[in-house]
């Protein structure tokens, strides 16, 4: 338990330092500072991964149901995707935004009890439910990433139209690259959310959980799935 707390505290500090160095790099465009920021981000990600594994091994419930673990997993997924995207496409500005949100989630978790028990974590636990929740978190991680990409796209498009060649334009990727990442991010999010809702429905049927269908989160998730499915359909079939 003591080791968990140390890893958790160090992870928070590493993410905070990474955000700080990425911000300094954005202001000064220094390669050394950028490398330090990325190294801090990767090291923090490794510690956060170890923290999640330890919580999984030492507890009787799967650590994605309490709010604390949900925030930690959500932040871990965001940082994971941002590291992958930056490694493939060198998008430092996007990593700064994703890292900032990931750090915010980890910081919020500081004010939430780490061992918060929940009814669903003590009863009706199954592998099906675990996969359902995990896929849902991954889906909304993709949607949050595409939201950031969309904001960056709109901002960059506006600056290019006004011919304002500032640091954002210089450090940002092309509009076509952003559009491709938006499409694939939405597509992956739709797949994970669809699988999550299917598995959740099967679990609710097996456990005879009647209130499952009256949960506002479930209804909202189906609405979100419909909206994003239409977006992916419009982009793929209607050639938006």
Tab-separated table of C-alpha atoms in Angstrom:
chain	number	residue	atom	x	y	z
A	1	UNK	CA	0.000	0.000	0.000
A	2	UNK	CA	2.841	2.361	0.899
A	3	UNK	CA	4.543	1.584	-2.412
A	4	UNK	CA	1.313	2.403	-4.269
A	5	UNK	CA	1.097	5.828	-2.640
A	6	UNK	CA	4.715	6.636	-3.503
A	7	UNK	CA	4.217	5.615	-7.143
A	8	UNK	CA	0.988	7.612	-7.307
A	9	UNK	CA	2.575	10.766	-5.843
A	10	UNK	CA	5.628	10.560	-8.122
A	11	UNK	CA	3.342	10.073	-11.141
A	12	UNK	CA	1.445	13.279	-10.330
A	13	UNK	CA	4.695	15.252	-10.042
A	14	UNK	CA	6.088	13.804	-13.276
A	15	UNK	CA	2.945	14.701	-15.225
A	16	UNK	CA	3.021	18.214	-13.761
A	17	UNK	CA	6.669	18.667	-14.756
A	18	UNK	CA	5.949	17.277	-18.207
A	19	UNK	CA	3.162	19.821	-18.749
A	20	UNK	CA	5.488	22.586	-17.567
A	21	UNK	CA	8.324	21.563	-19.922
A	22	UNK	CA	5.947	21.155	-22.877
A	23	UNK	CA	4.635	24.645	-22.207
A	24	UNK	CA	8.193	26.026	-22.085
A	25	UNK	CA	8.972	24.211	-25.329
A	26	UNK	CA	5.900	25.763	-26.933
A	27	UNK	CA	7.082	29.228	-25.920
A	28	UNK	CA	10.751	28.799	-26.853
A	29	UNK	CA	10.757	25.900	-29.340
A	30	UNK	CA	13.727	24.164	-27.730
A	31	UNK	CA	14.513	20.576	-28.755
A	32	UNK	CA	16.253	19.738	-25.470
A	33	UNK	CA	13.282	20.948	-23.446
A	34	UNK	CA	10.963	18.961	-25.723
A	35	UNK	CA	12.971	15.771	-25.195
A	36	UNK	CA	12.925	16.293	-21.424
A	37	UNK	CA	9.148	16.852	-21.508
A	38	UNK	CA	8.566	13.683	-23.543
A	39	UNK	CA	10.890	11.652	-21.278
A	40	UNK	CA	9.015	12.855	-18.184
A	41	UNK	CA	5.709	11.995	-19.842
A	42	UNK	CA	6.877	8.462	-20.731
A	43	UNK	CA	8.325	7.849	-17.264
A	44	UNK	CA	5.108	9.086	-15.658
A	45	UNK	CA	3.124	6.794	-17.956
A	46	UNK	CA	5.252	3.805	-16.926
A	47	UNK	CA	4.717	4.557	-13.236
A	48	UNK	CA	0.991	5.021	-13.773
A	49	UNK	CA	0.868	1.670	-15.581
A	50	UNK	CA	2.630	0.038	-12.633
A	51	UNK	CA	0.177	1.743	-10.261
A	52	UNK	CA	-2.815	0.340	-12.143
A	53	UNK	CA	-1.293	-3.151	-12.170
A	54	UNK	CA	-0.636	-3.029	-8.417
A	55	UNK	CA	-4.224	-1.945	-7.697
A	56	UNK	CA	-5.479	-4.738	-9.912
A	57	UNK	CA	-3.373	-7.354	-8.092
A	58	UNK	CA	-3.916	-6.244	-4.482
A	59	UNK	CA	-7.682	-5.657	-4.397
A	60	UNK	CA	-10.724	-7.881	-4.401
A	61	UNK	CA	-12.493	-5.709	-6.969
A	62	UNK	CA	-11.466	-4.718	-10.457
A	63	UNK	CA	-10.034	-1.165	-10.294
A	64	UNK	CA	-12.163	0.627	-12.888
A	65	UNK	CA	-15.461	1.035	-11.043
A	66	UNK	CA	-14.696	3.528	-8.208
A	67	UNK	CA	-14.411	7.129	-9.388
A	68	UNK	CA	-10.751	7.341	-8.352
A	69	UNK	CA	-9.751	4.394	-10.541
A	70	UNK	CA	-11.943	5.605	-13.402
A	71	UNK	CA	-10.094	8.936	-13.501
A	72	UNK	CA	-6.703	7.213	-13.256
A	73	UNK	CA	-7.535	4.778	-16.074
A	74	UNK	CA	-9.032	7.550	-18.220
A	75	UNK	CA	-5.894	9.676	-17.785
A	76	UNK	CA	-3.711	6.645	-18.554
A	77	UNK	CA	-5.604	5.988	-21.800
A	78	UNK	CA	-5.310	9.633	-22.887
A	79	UNK	CA	-1.571	9.728	-22.231
A	80	UNK	CA	-1.119	6.370	-23.999
A	81	UNK	CA	-2.855	7.596	-27.152
A	82	UNK	CA	-1.012	10.927	-27.088
A	83	UNK	CA	2.371	9.172	-26.825
A	84	UNK	CA	1.509	6.910	-29.752
A	85	UNK	CA	0.253	9.804	-31.904
A	86	UNK	CA	3.292	11.929	-31.113
A	87	UNK	CA	5.671	9.046	-31.855
A	88	UNK	CA	4.057	8.525	-35.262
A	89	UNK	CA	3.256	12.077	-36.348
A	90	UNK	CA	5.305	14.439	-34.118
A	91	UNK	CA	2.404	16.538	-32.814
A	92	UNK	CA	3.844	18.315	-29.766
A	93	UNK	CA	1.033	20.843	-29.493
A	94	UNK	CA	-1.558	18.086	-29.384
A	95	UNK	CA	0.479	16.206	-26.764
A	96	UNK	CA	0.550	19.358	-24.646
A	97	UNK	CA	-3.257	19.583	-24.709
A	98	UNK	CA	-3.782	15.846	-24.056
A	99	UNK	CA	-1.159	15.823	-21.311
A	100	UNK	CA	-2.771	18.845	-19.674
A	101	UNK	CA	-6.162	17.104	-19.535
A	102	UNK	CA	-4.572	13.852	-18.322
A	103	UNK	CA	-2.777	15.714	-15.545
A	104	UNK	CA	-6.038	17.484	-14.620
A	105	UNK	CA	-7.781	14.123	-14.187
A	106	UNK	CA	-4.947	12.773	-12.061
A	107	UNK	CA	-4.985	15.969	-9.988
A	108	UNK	CA	-8.757	15.680	-9.439
A	109	UNK	CA	-8.241	12.104	-8.226
A	110	UNK	CA	-6.138	13.529	-5.357
A	111	UNK	CA	-9.373	14.716	-3.748
A	112	UNK	CA	-11.188	11.367	-4.096
A	113	UNK	CA	-10.868	8.437	-1.686
A	114	UNK	CA	-8.645	5.776	-3.236
A	115	UNK	CA	-10.517	2.837	-1.717
A	116	UNK	CA	-14.041	4.096	-2.260
A	117	UNK	CA	-16.249	0.993	-2.172
A	118	UNK	CA	-19.146	0.751	-4.555
A	119	UNK	CA	-22.081	-1.629	-4.685
A	120	UNK	CA	-21.190	-2.702	-8.180
A	121	UNK	CA	-17.587	-3.411	-7.188
A	122	UNK	CA	-18.708	-5.749	-4.401
A	123	UNK	CA	-21.523	-7.545	-6.210
A	124	UNK	CA	-22.255	-8.798	-9.700
A	125	UNK	CA	-18.605	-8.518	-10.741
A	126	UNK	CA	-17.727	-10.522	-13.820
A	127	UNK	CA	-15.209	-10.439	-16.638
A	128	UNK	CA	-18.001	-9.342	-18.974
A	129	UNK	CA	-18.745	-6.267	-16.878
A	130	UNK	CA	-15.059	-5.423	-16.578
A	131	UNK	CA	-14.589	-5.531	-20.370
A	132	UNK	CA	-17.793	-3.503	-20.835
A	133	UNK	CA	-16.534	-0.691	-18.581
A	134	UNK	CA	-12.991	-0.804	-20.000
A	135	UNK	CA	-14.229	-0.546	-23.591
A	136	UNK	CA	-16.501	2.348	-22.633
A	137	UNK	CA	-13.584	4.245	-21.083
A	138	UNK	CA	-11.444	3.586	-24.158
A	139	UNK	CA	-14.254	4.799	-26.428
A	140	UNK	CA	-14.663	8.068	-24.564
A	141	UNK	CA	-10.880	8.481	-24.499
A	142	UNK	CA	-10.899	8.350	-28.305
A	143	UNK	CA	-13.800	10.798	-28.431
A	144	UNK	CA	-12.020	13.214	-26.111
A	145	UNK	CA	-8.873	13.000	-28.238
A	146	UNK	CA	-10.848	13.711	-31.414
A	147	UNK	CA	-12.505	16.626	-29.624
A	148	UNK	CA	-9.050	18.099	-28.983
A	149	UNK	CA	-8.061	17.434	-32.590
A	150	UNK	CA	-11.239	19.153	-33.790
A	151	UNK	CA	-10.511	22.239	-31.681
A	152	UNK	CA	-6.967	22.317	-33.052
A	153	UNK	CA	-8.313	21.901	-36.599
A	154	UNK	CA	-10.767	24.799	-36.251
A	155	UNK	CA	-8.146	27.040	-34.669
A	156	UNK	CA	-5.531	26.236	-37.311
A	157	UNK	CA	-8.016	26.661	-40.151
A	158	UNK	CA	-9.046	30.074	-38.827
A	159	UNK	CA	-5.420	31.214	-38.461
A	160	UNK	CA	-4.541	30.057	-41.972
A	161	UNK	CA	-7.517	31.901	-43.470
A	162	UNK	CA	-6.440	35.076	-41.687
A	163	UNK	CA	-2.783	34.452	-42.685
A	164	UNK	CA	-1.537	34.645	-39.122
A	165	UNK	CA	1.728	32.697	-39.147
A	166	UNK	CA	2.287	32.372	-35.408
A	167	UNK	CA	3.791	29.570	-33.317
A	168	UNK	CA	0.579	27.543	-33.372
A	169	UNK	CA	0.637	27.394	-37.165
A	170	UNK	CA	4.346	26.608	-37.210
A	171	UNK	CA	4.129	23.802	-34.647
A	172	UNK	CA	0.802	22.298	-35.716
A	173	UNK	CA	0.403	19.477	-38.278
A	174	UNK	CA	-1.361	19.950	-41.607
A	175	UNK	CA	-5.146	20.168	-41.814
A	176	UNK	CA	-5.270	16.979	-43.897
A	177	UNK	CA	-3.317	15.084	-41.213
A	178	UNK	CA	-5.644	16.358	-38.503
A	179	UNK	CA	-8.667	15.363	-40.574
A	180	UNK	CA	-7.314	11.816	-41.009
A	181	UNK	CA	-6.657	11.450	-37.295
A	182	UNK	CA	-10.140	12.778	-36.545
A	183	UNK	CA	-11.699	10.175	-38.812
A	184	UNK	CA	-9.763	7.222	-37.412
A	185	UNK	CA	-10.221	8.392	-33.827
A	186	UNK	CA	-13.977	8.600	-34.290
A	187	UNK	CA	-14.043	5.215	-36.040
A	188	UNK	CA	-12.159	3.480	-33.224
A	189	UNK	CA	-14.343	5.224	-30.644
A	190	UNK	CA	-17.504	3.968	-32.381
A	191	UNK	CA	-16.187	0.388	-32.450
A	192	UNK	CA	-15.236	0.377	-28.754
A	193	UNK	CA	-18.499	2.027	-27.671
A	194	UNK	CA	-20.572	-0.397	-29.758
A	195	UNK	CA	-18.757	-3.397	-28.251
A	196	UNK	CA	-19.135	-1.898	-24.783
A	197	UNK	CA	-22.899	-1.473	-25.121
A	198	UNK	CA	-23.330	-4.974	-26.554
A	199	UNK	CA	-21.354	-6.557	-23.705
A	200	UNK	CA	-23.130	-4.397	-21.130
A	201	UNK	CA	-26.519	-5.447	-22.489
A	202	UNK	CA	-25.530	-9.130	-22.346
A	203	UNK	CA	-24.288	-8.722	-18.774
A	204	UNK	CA	-27.509	-6.954	-17.716
A	205	UNK	CA	-29.595	-9.730	-19.283
A	206	UNK	CA	-27.597	-12.484	-17.559
A	207	UNK	CA	-27.738	-10.745	-14.176
A	208	UNK	CA	-31.384	-9.661	-14.584
A	209	UNK	CA	-30.446	-6.044	-13.882
A	210	UNK	CA	-33.678	-4.312	-14.854
A	211	UNK	CA	-32.490	-0.803	-13.891
A	212	UNK	CA	-29.663	-1.094	-16.412
A	213	UNK	CA	-31.917	0.179	-19.206
A	214	UNK	CA	-33.131	3.126	-17.107
A	215	UNK	CA	-29.626	4.335	-16.279
A	216	UNK	CA	-29.113	7.804	-17.847
A	217	UNK	CA	-25.539	6.836	-18.751
A	218	UNK	CA	-26.824	3.983	-20.915
A	219	UNK	CA	-29.352	6.127	-22.768
A	220	UNK	CA	-26.788	8.866	-23.300
A	221	UNK	CA	-24.250	6.319	-24.543
A	222	UNK	CA	-26.667	5.020	-27.176
A	223	UNK	CA	-27.317	8.619	-28.261
A	224	UNK	CA	-23.582	9.310	-28.492
A	225	UNK	CA	-23.121	6.093	-30.473
A	226	UNK	CA	-25.808	7.157	-32.955
A	227	UNK	CA	-24.283	10.617	-33.448
A	228	UNK	CA	-20.755	9.333	-34.007
A	229	UNK	CA	-21.974	6.514	-36.250
A	230	UNK	CA	-23.666	9.140	-38.423
A	231	UNK	CA	-20.449	11.193	-38.506
A	232	UNK	CA	-18.382	8.176	-39.585
A	233	UNK	CA	-21.092	7.222	-42.114
A	234	UNK	CA	-21.103	10.739	-43.579
A	235	UNK	CA	-17.321	10.779	-43.856
A	236	UNK	CA	-17.062	7.275	-45.364
A	237	UNK	CA	-20.189	6.912	-47.520
A	238	UNK	CA	-21.296	10.486	-48.219
A	239	UNK	CA	-17.675	11.702	-48.626
A	240	UNK	CA	-17.991	14.701	-46.350
